[in-house]
Each structure stands twice: as structure tokens, then as C-alpha cells.
Amino acid sequence: MEISVEQMMQIENNGHRMGFLKKFMMENAGAIAVKRLAEKFDTLESKNVLIFVGLGNNGGDGLVMARHLAGYASKVIVVLLGTPDKIKTEESKWNWSLLEKMPSVKLISGMNVNLDFTPDIIVDGILGTGISGEIREPYASAIKYINDSNCFKIAVDIPSGVNPDNGETANIFVQSDMTVTFHKMKRGMPKRRDLCGEIFVEKIGIPPESEEGVL
């Protein structure tokens, strides 16, 4: 069954009200995405991973991934597309503050991407399902950087720039090799396998009761 972004938001809110906090959803989402990467590669040890994160919860999933990848001994650089004080949600702020205590993960704010490595893997945690209207800077430059890079690309929830409800694309959009989406398939995704790559729909612990009155 495919669902809309609005339905997904209602389901998440219902689960949160039941006590299954969004912080846990984010943790499980980031963990399962890294698990999929671990299955794809023989080893994640010493892999150069570049994670682009936006200021919302999609970015938060990317921040969780950074911590898990560090646990796999990957070399991780996180590029926050904005400044830490502009991070929008409590869950994402919490995950950012955790990474600030981890010298094993390099944190960069803004689009000043002077990397001391060539990435083996890029994570798109920029916009996710939160797309609306034209994509501006610094997001546009980040998406261009991703598409110009010759490496494996994984999108969190949906490639940035792709509308999850209908599959339409913005002025610029990520072309990924793999997309890990959560709870249920979003409506627009099956139409855009050309941009999503291999799609995995993963459960992140949201109680089925959260769907009551929504689906």
C-alpha cells in the first residue's frame, strides 16, 4: 500500500502521541539505512562517506546515519546545509549535539565543501519528503555536487527534489542508486525508479495502531 506525505505525517504524530517518540523513529530510520549500506558493501570500514543534511528531520536521519557509520569505522564527513542554530526539530538538534562530541565524525556547516577525500558513498539527507517549490541555494549546489560525483548514492526517504506524492521533479533533483523509505512506500516513488534506484521500504517501529483513522 502506498501513502501520501500527509498521511505519513499523521501516522508519525499519532505514534508520537502514543509515546513512540519521533526521536526513536529517527534512530531506527538512520540505523536501518546504514544496515542496507552494510549489506551492499563487503565492508564499510575505511569507506569515505559524505552525508549532506538539511535542517529538518530528513537531515536528522542523516545525522543518525553518521553515528552508525562511525561505529562501522567509516570515515564520515557531515555537511549541514545551514547553521546549527537553524536546525528545525528537537530530534535533529539532539543528534547534531551528539555528533559534536564525536571527533570520529567531521562536521561542516554551509556549502564550503573542501574535502580531504573522494567519497565512496554519498548520503542524500537534504530535503526528503519536505519538498515544495523551487530548490534554492545551498541545496541546489549540494544536489549538483551529488549528481556530479562518481560514487554510490543513497537517498533517505526519497531523493531530494522528487515529489513523494506524484513523482514530479523540481528544478534540480538527486539521482540515487538506492533509496530507503520508511514505514510505507510513498505514492510517487514507484513512478521514479529511474531516480530512486533500488527501493527498500523499512519498518521503523511505528505502532500499526498509529494508522487508525488515517488509512
Coordinates of N, CA and C in Angstrom, one line a residue:
M1 N 0.8 -1.2 0.0 CA 0.0 0.0 0.0 C 0.9 1.3 0.0
E2 N 0.5 2.2 -0.9 CA 1.3 3.5 -0.9 C 0.5 4.6 -0.2
I3 N 1.3 5.5 0.4 CA 0.6 6.5 1.2 C 1.2 7.9 0.8
S4 N 0.4 8.9 1.1 CA 0.8 10.3 0.9 C 1.7 10.8 2.0
V5 N 2.4 11.9 1.7 CA 3.2 12.5 2.8 C 2.4 13.0 4.0
E6 N 1.2 13.5 3.7 CA 0.3 14.0 4.7 C -0.1 12.8 5.6
Q7 N -0.4 11.7 5.0 CA -0.8 10.5 5.8 C 0.4 10.1 6.7
M8 N 1.5 10.1 6.1 CA 2.7 9.7 6.9 C 3.0 10.6 8.1
M9 N 2.8 11.9 7.9 CA 2.9 12.8 9.0 C 1.9 12.6 10.1
Q10 N 0.7 12.3 9.7 CA -0.4 12.0 10.7 C 0.0 10.7 11.5
I11 N 0.5 9.7 10.7 CA 0.8 8.4 11.4 C 2.0 8.7 12.4
E12 N 3.0 9.4 12.0 CA 4.1 9.7 12.9 C 3.6 10.5 14.1
N13 N 2.7 11.5 13.9 CA 2.2 12.2 15.0 C 1.4 11.4 16.0
N14 N 0.6 10.5 15.4 CA -0.2 9.6 16.2 C 0.7 8.7 17.1
G15 N 1.8 8.1 16.4 CA 2.7 7.3 17.1 C 3.4 8.1 18.2
H16 N 3.8 9.3 17.9 CA 4.5 10.1 18.9 C 3.6 10.4 20.1
R17 N 2.3 10.6 19.9 CA 1.3 10.9 20.9 C 1.1 9.6 21.8
M18 N 1.3 8.4 21.2 CA 1.1 7.2 21.9 C 2.3 6.9 22.8
G19 N 3.4 7.7 22.5 CA 4.6 7.5 23.3 C 5.8 7.0 22.6
F20 N 5.6 6.6 21.3 CA 6.7 6.1 20.5 C 7.3 7.4 19.8
L21 N 8.2 8.0 20.5 CA 8.7 9.4 20.1 C 9.4 9.4 18.8
K22 N 9.3 10.6 18.1 CA 9.9 10.8 16.8 C 11.4 10.6 16.9
K23 N 12.0 10.8 18.1 CA 13.4 10.6 18.3 C 13.7 9.1 18.0
F24 N 12.8 8.2 18.4 CA 13.0 6.7 18.2 C 12.9 6.4 16.7
M25 N 11.9 7.0 16.1 CA 11.6 6.8 14.7 C 12.9 7.2 13.9
M26 N 13.5 8.3 14.2 CA 14.6 8.8 13.6 C 15.8 7.9 13.8
E27 N 16.0 7.4 15.0 CA 17.1 6.5 15.3 C 17.0 5.2 14.5
N28 N 15.8 4.6 14.4 CA 15.5 3.4 13.7 C 15.7 3.6 12.2
A29 N 15.3 4.8 11.7 CA 15.4 5.1 10.3 C 16.9 5.1 9.9
G30 N 17.6 5.9 10.6 CA 19.1 6.0 10.3 C 19.8 4.7 10.5
A31 N 19.4 3.9 11.5 CA 20.1 2.6 11.7 C 19.8 1.6 10.6
I32 N 18.6 1.6 10.1 CA 18.2 0.6 9.1 C 18.8 1.0 7.7
A33 N 18.9 2.3 7.5 CA 19.6 2.8 6.2 C 21.0 2.4 6.2
V34 N 21.7 2.5 7.3 CA 23.1 2.1 7.4 C 23.2 0.5 7.2
K35 N 22.3 -0.2 7.8 CA 22.2 -1.6 7.6 C 22.2 -2.0 6.2
R36 N 21.3 -1.3 5.4 CA 21.2 -1.6 4.0 C 22.5 -1.3 3.3
L37 N 23.2 -0.3 3.7 CA 24.5 0.0 3.1 C 25.5 -1.1 3.4
A38 N 25.5 -1.5 4.7 CA 26.4 -2.6 5.1 C 26.2 -3.9 4.3
E39 N 24.9 -4.1 3.9 CA 24.6 -5.3 3.1 C 25.1 -5.1 1.7
K40 N 25.1 -3.9 1.2 CA 25.5 -3.6 -0.2 C 27.0 -3.7 -0.4
F41 N 27.8 -3.3 0.6 CA 29.2 -3.3 0.5 C 29.8 -4.4 1.4
D42 N 30.9 -5.0 0.9 CA 31.6 -6.0 1.7 C 31.9 -5.5 3.1
T43 N 32.4 -4.3 3.1 CA 32.8 -3.7 4.4 C 32.6 -2.2 4.3
L44 N 32.2 -1.6 5.4 CA 32.1 -0.1 5.5 C 33.3 0.5 6.1
E45 N 34.2 -0.4 6.6 CA 35.4 0.1 7.3 C 36.3 0.9 6.3
S46 N 36.7 2.1 6.7 CA 37.6 2.9 5.9 C 36.9 3.5 4.7
K47 N 35.6 3.2 4.5 CA 34.9 3.9 3.4 C 34.8 5.4 3.6
N48 N 35.0 6.2 2.6 CA 34.8 7.6 2.7 C 33.3 7.9 2.5
V49 N 32.6 8.4 3.5 CA 31.2 8.7 3.4 C 30.9 10.2 3.6
L50 N 30.2 10.7 2.6 CA 29.9 12.2 2.7 C 28.4 12.2 2.9
I51 N 27.9 12.9 3.9 CA 26.5 13.0 4.2 C 26.0 14.4 4.1
F52 N 25.2 14.7 3.2 CA 24.6 16.1 3.1 C 23.3 16.1 3.9
V53 N 23.1 17.0 4.8 CA 21.9 17.0 5.6 C 21.3 18.4 5.6
G54 N 20.0 18.4 5.5 CA 19.2 19.6 5.6 C 18.9 19.9 7.0
L55 N 18.0 20.9 7.2 CA 17.8 21.4 8.6 C 16.5 20.7 9.2
G56 N 15.9 19.8 8.5 CA 14.7 19.2 9.0 C 15.0 17.8 9.5
N57 N 13.9 17.0 9.6 CA 14.0 15.6 10.1 C 14.7 14.7 9.1
N58 N 14.7 15.0 7.8 CA 15.4 14.2 6.8 C 16.9 14.3 7.1
G59 N 17.3 15.5 7.4 CA 18.7 15.7 7.8 C 19.0 15.0 9.1
G60 N 18.0 14.9 10.0 CA 18.2 14.2 11.3 C 18.5 12.7 11.1
D61 N 17.8 12.1 10.1 CA 18.0 10.7 9.8 C 19.5 10.6 9.3
G62 N 20.0 11.5 8.5 CA 21.3 11.5 8.0 C 22.3 11.6 9.2
L63 N 22.0 12.4 10.2 CA 22.9 12.6 11.4 C 23.0 11.3 12.1
V64 N 21.9 10.6 12.3 CA 21.9 9.2 12.9 C 22.8 8.3 12.1
M65 N 22.7 8.4 10.8 CA 23.5 7.5 9.9 C 25.0 7.8 10.2
A66 N 25.3 9.0 10.4 CA 26.7 9.4 10.6 C 27.3 8.7 11.8
R67 N 26.5 8.7 12.9 CA 27.0 8.0 14.1 C 27.1 6.5 13.9
H68 N 26.1 5.9 13.2 CA 26.2 4.4 13.0 C 27.4 4.1 12.1
L69 N 27.6 4.9 11.0 CA 28.7 4.7 10.1 C 30.1 4.8 10.8
A70 N 30.1 5.7 11.8 CA 31.4 5.9 12.6 C 31.6 4.6 13.3
G71 N 30.5 4.0 13.8 CA 30.6 2.7 14.5 C 31.1 1.5 13.6
Y72 N 30.9 1.7 12.3 CA 31.4 0.7 11.3 C 32.8 1.1 10.9
A73 N 33.4 2.1 11.5 CA 34.8 2.6 11.2 C 34.9 3.2 9.8
S74 N 33.8 3.8 9.3 CA 33.8 4.6 8.1 C 34.4 5.9 8.4
K75 N 35.0 6.6 7.4 CA 35.4 8.0 7.5 C 34.3 8.9 7.1
V76 N 33.7 9.6 8.0 CA 32.5 10.3 7.8 C 32.7 11.8 7.9
I77 N 32.2 12.5 6.8 CA 32.0 13.9 6.8 C 30.6 14.3 6.7
V78 N 30.1 15.1 7.6 CA 28.7 15.6 7.5 C 28.7 17.1 7.1
V79 N 27.9 17.4 6.0 CA 27.8 18.8 5.6 C 26.4 19.2 5.9
L80 N 26.3 20.1 6.9 CA 25.0 20.7 7.2 C 24.7 21.9 6.4
L81 N 23.6 21.9 5.6 CA 23.3 22.9 4.7 C 22.6 24.1 5.4
G82 N 23.4 24.8 6.2 CA 22.9 25.9 7.0 C 23.7 25.9 8.3
T83 N 23.3 26.6 9.3 CA 24.0 26.7 10.5 C 23.3 25.9 11.6
P84 N 24.0 25.4 12.6 CA 23.4 24.5 13.6 C 22.2 25.2 14.3
D85 N 22.3 26.5 14.5 CA 21.2 27.2 15.2 C 19.9 27.2 14.5
K86 N 20.0 26.9 13.2 CA 18.8 26.9 12.3 C 18.1 25.5 12.2
I87 N 18.7 24.5 12.8 CA 18.2 23.2 12.8 C 16.7 23.2 13.4
K88 N 15.8 22.6 12.6 CA 14.4 22.9 12.9 C 13.7 22.1 14.0
T89 N 14.2 20.9 14.2 CA 13.5 20.0 15.1 C 14.4 19.6 16.3
E90 N 13.7 19.3 17.4 CA 14.3 18.9 18.6 C 15.1 17.6 18.4
E91 N 14.6 16.7 17.6 CA 15.2 15.4 17.4 C 16.5 15.6 16.6
S92 N 16.5 16.4 15.6 CA 17.7 16.7 14.8 C 18.8 17.4 15.6
K93 N 18.3 18.4 16.4 CA 19.2 19.1 17.3 C 20.0 18.2 18.2
W94 N 19.2 17.2 18.8 CA 19.8 16.3 19.7 C 20.8 15.4 19.0
N95 N 20.6 15.0 17.8 CA 21.5 14.2 17.1 C 22.8 15.0 16.7
W96 N 22.6 16.3 16.3 CA 23.7 17.1 16.0 C 24.6 17.3 17.2
S97 N 24.0 17.5 18.4 CA 24.8 17.8 19.6 C 25.6 16.5 20.0
L98 N 25.0 15.3 19.7 CA 25.8 14.1 19.9 C 27.0 14.0 19.0
L99 N 26.8 14.3 17.7 CA 27.9 14.3 16.8 C 29.0 15.3 17.2
E100 N 28.6 16.4 17.8 CA 29.6 17.4 18.2 C 30.6 16.8 19.2
K101 N 30.2 15.8 19.9 CA 31.0 15.1 20.9 C 31.8 14.0 20.3
M102 N 31.8 13.8 19.0 CA 32.4 12.7 18.4 C 33.5 13.1 17.4
P103 N 34.7 13.2 17.8 CA 35.8 13.5 16.9 C 35.9 12.6 15.7
S104 N 35.3 11.4 15.8 CA 35.4 10.5 14.6 C 34.6 10.9 13.4
V105 N 33.7 11.9 13.6 CA 32.9 12.5 12.6 C 33.2 13.9 12.3
K106 N 33.6 14.3 11.1 CA 33.9 15.7 10.8 C 32.6 16.4 10.4
L107 N 32.4 17.5 11.1 CA 31.2 18.3 10.8 C 31.5 19.6 10.0
I108 N 30.8 19.9 9.0 CA 31.0 21.1 8.2 C 29.6 21.8 8.1
S109 N 29.6 23.1 8.3 CA 28.3 23.9 8.2 C 28.4 24.7 6.9
G110 N 27.4 24.7 6.1 CA 27.4 25.5 4.9 C 27.9 24.7 3.7
M111 N 28.0 25.3 2.5 CA 28.3 24.6 1.3 C 29.8 24.7 1.0
N112 N 30.6 25.0 2.0 CA 32.1 25.1 1.8 C 32.7 23.7 1.8
V113 N 32.5 23.0 0.7 CA 32.9 21.5 0.7 C 34.3 21.4 0.2
N114 N 35.3 21.7 1.0 CA 36.7 21.3 0.6 C 37.0 20.1 1.3
L115 N 36.9 19.0 0.6 CA 37.0 17.7 1.2 C 38.5 17.2 1.1
D116 N 38.9 16.5 2.1 CA 40.2 15.9 2.0 C 40.1 14.4 1.6
F117 N 39.0 14.0 1.1 CA 38.8 12.7 0.5 C 37.8 12.7 -0.7
T118 N 37.9 11.7 -1.5 CA 37.0 11.4 -2.6 C 35.9 10.5 -2.0
P119 N 34.7 10.8 -2.0 CA 33.7 9.9 -1.4 C 33.5 8.6 -2.1
D120 N 33.3 7.5 -1.4 CA 32.9 6.2 -1.9 C 31.4 6.2 -1.9
I121 N 30.8 6.8 -0.9 CA 29.3 6.8 -0.7 C 28.9 8.2 -0.4
I122 N 27.8 8.7 -1.0 CA 27.2 10.0 -0.6 C 25.8 9.7 -0.1
V123 N 25.4 10.3 1.0 CA 24.1 10.1 1.6 C 23.3 11.4 1.3
D124 N 22.1 11.3 0.7 CA 21.3 12.5 0.5 C 20.2 12.5 1.6
G125 N 20.5 13.4 2.6 CA 19.5 13.6 3.7 C 19.2 15.1 3.6
I126 N 18.9 15.6 2.4 CA 18.8 17.1 2.3 C 17.3 17.5 2.5
L127 N 16.4 17.1 1.7 CA 15.0 17.5 1.7 C 14.0 16.4 2.1
G128 N 14.3 15.3 1.5 CA 13.3 14.2 1.8 C 11.9 14.5 1.3
T129 N 10.9 14.2 2.1 CA 9.5 14.4 1.7 C 9.1 15.9 1.9
G130 N 10.0 16.7 2.4 CA 9.7 18.1 2.7 C 9.8 19.1 1.5
I131 N 9.8 18.6 0.3 CA 10.0 19.4 -0.8 C 8.7 20.3 -1.1
S132 N 9.0 21.5 -1.5 CA 7.9 22.4 -2.0 C 8.5 23.5 -2.8
G133 N 8.1 23.6 -4.0 CA 8.6 24.8 -4.9 C 10.0 24.6 -5.4
E134 N 10.6 25.7 -5.8 CA 11.9 25.6 -6.4 C 13.0 25.4 -5.4
I135 N 14.0 24.6 -5.7 CA 15.1 24.3 -4.8 C 16.1 25.4 -5.0
R136 N 16.5 26.1 -3.9 CA 17.4 27.2 -4.0 C 18.7 26.8 -3.3
E137 N 19.6 27.8 -3.2 CA 20.9 27.5 -2.6 C 20.7 27.5 -1.0
P138 N 21.5 26.8 -0.3 CA 22.7 26.0 -0.8 C 22.3 24.6 -1.3
Y139 N 21.0 24.3 -1.2 CA 20.5 22.9 -1.6 C 20.8 22.6 -3.0
A140 N 20.6 23.5 -3.9 CA 20.9 23.3 -5.4 C 22.3 22.9 -5.6
S141 N 23.3 23.6 -5.0 CA 24.7 23.2 -5.2 C 25.0 21.9 -4.7
A142 N 24.4 21.5 -3.5 CA 24.6 20.2 -2.9 C 24.1 19.1 -3.8
I143 N 22.9 19.3 -4.4 CA 22.4 18.3 -5.3 C 23.2 18.2 -6.5
K144 N 23.7 19.3 -7.1 CA 24.6 19.2 -8.2 C 25.9 18.5 -7.9
Y145 N 26.4 18.7 -6.7 CA 27.6 18.1 -6.3 C 27.4 16.5 -6.2
I146 N 26.3 16.2 -5.7 CA 25.9 14.7 -5.6 C 25.9 14.1 -7.0
N147 N 25.1 14.7 -7.9 CA 25.0 14.2 -9.2 C 26.3 14.1 -10.0
D148 N 27.2 15.1 -9.7 CA 28.4 15.1 -10.5 C 29.5 14.2 -9.9
S149 N 29.2 13.6 -8.7 CA 30.2 12.7 -8.1 C 30.0 11.3 -8.6
N150 N 31.2 10.7 -8.8 CA 31.2 9.3 -9.4 C 31.3 8.3 -8.2
C151 N 30.2 8.1 -7.5 CA 30.3 7.1 -6.4 C 28.9 6.6 -6.1
F152 N 28.7 5.8 -5.1 CA 27.4 5.2 -4.8 C 26.6 6.2 -4.0
K153 N 25.3 6.4 -4.4 CA 24.5 7.4 -3.8 C 23.2 6.8 -3.1
I154 N 23.0 7.1 -1.9 CA 21.8 6.6 -1.2 C 21.0 7.8 -0.7
A155 N 19.7 7.7 -1.0 CA 18.7 8.7 -0.6 C 18.0 8.3 0.6
V156 N 17.8 9.2 1.6 CA 17.0 8.9 2.8 C 15.5 9.3 2.5
D157 N 14.6 8.3 2.6 CA 13.2 8.5 2.4 C 12.8 8.7 0.9
I158 N 13.4 9.7 0.3 CA 13.2 9.9 -1.2 C 14.3 10.8 -1.7
P159 N 14.7 10.7 -2.9 CA 15.7 11.6 -3.4 C 15.3 13.0 -3.4
S160 N 16.1 13.9 -2.9 CA 15.8 15.3 -2.8 C 15.4 15.9 -4.2
G161 N 14.3 16.6 -4.2 CA 13.9 17.2 -5.5 C 12.8 16.4 -6.2
V162 N 12.5 15.2 -5.6 CA 11.4 14.4 -6.2 C 10.2 14.5 -5.3
N163 N 9.1 14.8 -5.9 CA 7.8 15.0 -5.1 C 7.3 13.6 -4.7
P164 N 7.2 13.3 -3.4 CA 6.9 12.0 -3.0 C 5.4 11.6 -3.3
D165 N 4.6 12.6 -3.5 CA 3.2 12.3 -3.8 C 2.9 11.9 -5.2
N166 N 3.7 12.5 -6.2 CA 3.3 12.3 -7.6 C 4.5 12.0 -8.5
G167 N 5.7 12.0 -7.9 CA 6.9 11.7 -8.6 C 7.5 12.8 -9.5
E168 N 6.8 13.9 -9.5 CA 7.3 15.1 -10.3 C 8.6 15.6 -9.7
T169 N 9.4 16.2 -10.6 CA 10.7 16.7 -10.1 C 10.7 18.2 -10.1
A170 N 11.6 18.7 -9.2 CA 11.8 20.2 -9.0 C 12.8 20.6 -10.1
N171 N 13.3 21.8 -10.0 CA 14.3 22.4 -11.0 C 15.6 21.6 -11.0
I172 N 15.9 20.9 -9.8 CA 17.1 20.1 -9.7 C 16.7 19.0 -8.8
F173 N 17.3 17.8 -9.0 CA 16.9 16.6 -8.2 C 18.1 15.6 -8.2
V174 N 18.1 14.8 -7.1 CA 19.1 13.8 -6.9 C 18.8 12.6 -7.7
Q175 N 19.8 12.0 -8.3 CA 19.7 10.7 -8.9 C 20.4 9.7 -8.1
S176 N 19.7 8.8 -7.4 CA 20.3 7.9 -6.4 C 20.4 6.5 -6.9
D177 N 21.3 5.7 -6.3 CA 21.4 4.3 -6.6 C 20.5 3.4 -5.7
M178 N 20.2 4.0 -4.6 CA 19.4 3.3 -3.6 C 18.6 4.3 -2.8
T179 N 17.3 4.0 -2.5 CA 16.5 4.8 -1.6 C 15.9 3.9 -0.6
V180 N 16.1 4.4 0.7 CA 15.5 3.7 1.8 C 14.4 4.5 2.3
T181 N 13.1 4.1 2.2 CA 12.0 4.8 2.7 C 11.4 4.1 3.9
F182 N 10.6 4.8 4.6 CA 10.2 4.3 5.9 C 8.7 4.1 6.1
H183 N 8.4 3.0 6.8 CA 7.0 2.6 7.2 C 6.2 2.1 6.0
K184 N 6.0 2.9 5.0 CA 5.3 2.5 3.8 C 5.8 3.3 2.6
M185 N 5.6 2.7 1.4 CA 6.0 3.3 0.1 C 5.2 4.6 -0.1
K186 N 5.9 5.7 -0.5 CA 5.3 6.9 -0.8 C 4.8 6.9 -2.3
R187 N 3.6 7.5 -2.5 CA 2.9 7.3 -3.8 C 3.7 7.5 -5.1
G188 N 4.6 8.6 -5.0 CA 5.2 9.0 -6.3 C 6.5 8.1 -6.6
M189 N 6.9 7.3 -5.6 CA 8.2 6.6 -5.8 C 8.2 5.5 -6.9
P190 N 7.2 4.7 -6.9 CA 7.3 3.6 -8.0 C 7.4 4.2 -9.4
K191 N 6.9 5.4 -9.6 CA 6.9 6.0 -10.9 C 8.4 6.5 -11.2
R192 N 9.2 6.7 -10.2 CA 10.5 7.3 -10.4 C 11.6 6.3 -10.0
R193 N 11.5 5.1 -10.4 CA 12.6 4.1 -10.1 C 13.9 4.6 -10.8
D194 N 13.7 5.4 -11.9 CA 14.9 5.9 -12.6 C 15.7 6.8 -11.7
L195 N 15.1 7.5 -10.7 CA 15.8 8.4 -9.8 C 16.0 7.8 -8.4
C196 N 15.1 6.9 -8.0 CA 15.2 6.3 -6.7 C 16.2 5.1 -6.7
G197 N 16.5 4.5 -7.8 CA 17.3 3.3 -7.8 C 16.6 2.2 -7.1
E198 N 17.4 1.3 -6.4 CA 16.8 0.2 -5.7 C 16.0 0.8 -4.5
I199 N 14.8 0.4 -4.3 CA 13.9 1.0 -3.2 C 13.7 -0.1 -2.1
F200 N 14.0 0.3 -0.9 CA 13.7 -0.5 0.3 C 12.7 0.2 1.1
V201 N 11.6 -0.5 1.5 CA 10.6 0.1 2.4 C 10.8 -0.6 3.8
E202 N 11.2 0.2 4.8 CA 11.6 -0.4 6.0 C 10.7 0.1 7.2
K203 N 10.4 -0.9 8.0 CA 9.6 -0.6 9.3 C 10.6 0.1 10.3
I204 N 10.1 1.1 11.0 CA 10.9 1.7 12.0 C 10.3 1.8 13.4
G205 N 9.4 0.8 13.6 CA 8.8 0.6 14.9 C 7.5 1.4 15.2
I206 N 7.0 2.1 14.2 CA 5.8 2.8 14.4 C 4.6 1.8 14.6
P207 N 3.9 2.0 15.7 CA 2.8 1.0 16.0 C 1.7 1.0 14.9
P208 N 1.2 -0.1 14.5 CA 0.2 -0.2 13.4 C -1.1 0.6 13.9
E209 N -1.3 0.7 15.2 CA -2.4 1.5 15.7 C -2.4 3.0 15.3
S210 N -1.2 3.4 15.0 CA -1.0 4.8 14.5 C -1.7 5.1 13.2
E211 N -2.0 4.1 12.5 CA -2.7 4.3 11.2 C -4.2 4.4 11.3
E212 N -4.7 4.2 12.5 CA -6.2 4.2 12.6 C -6.7 5.6 12.4
G213 N -7.7 5.7 11.5 CA -8.3 7.0 11.1 C -7.5 7.7 10.1
V214 N -6.4 7.2 9.7 CA -5.6 7.8 8.6 C -5.7 7.1 7.3
L215 N -5.6 5.7 7.4 CA -5.6 4.9 6.1 C -7.0 4.2 6.0

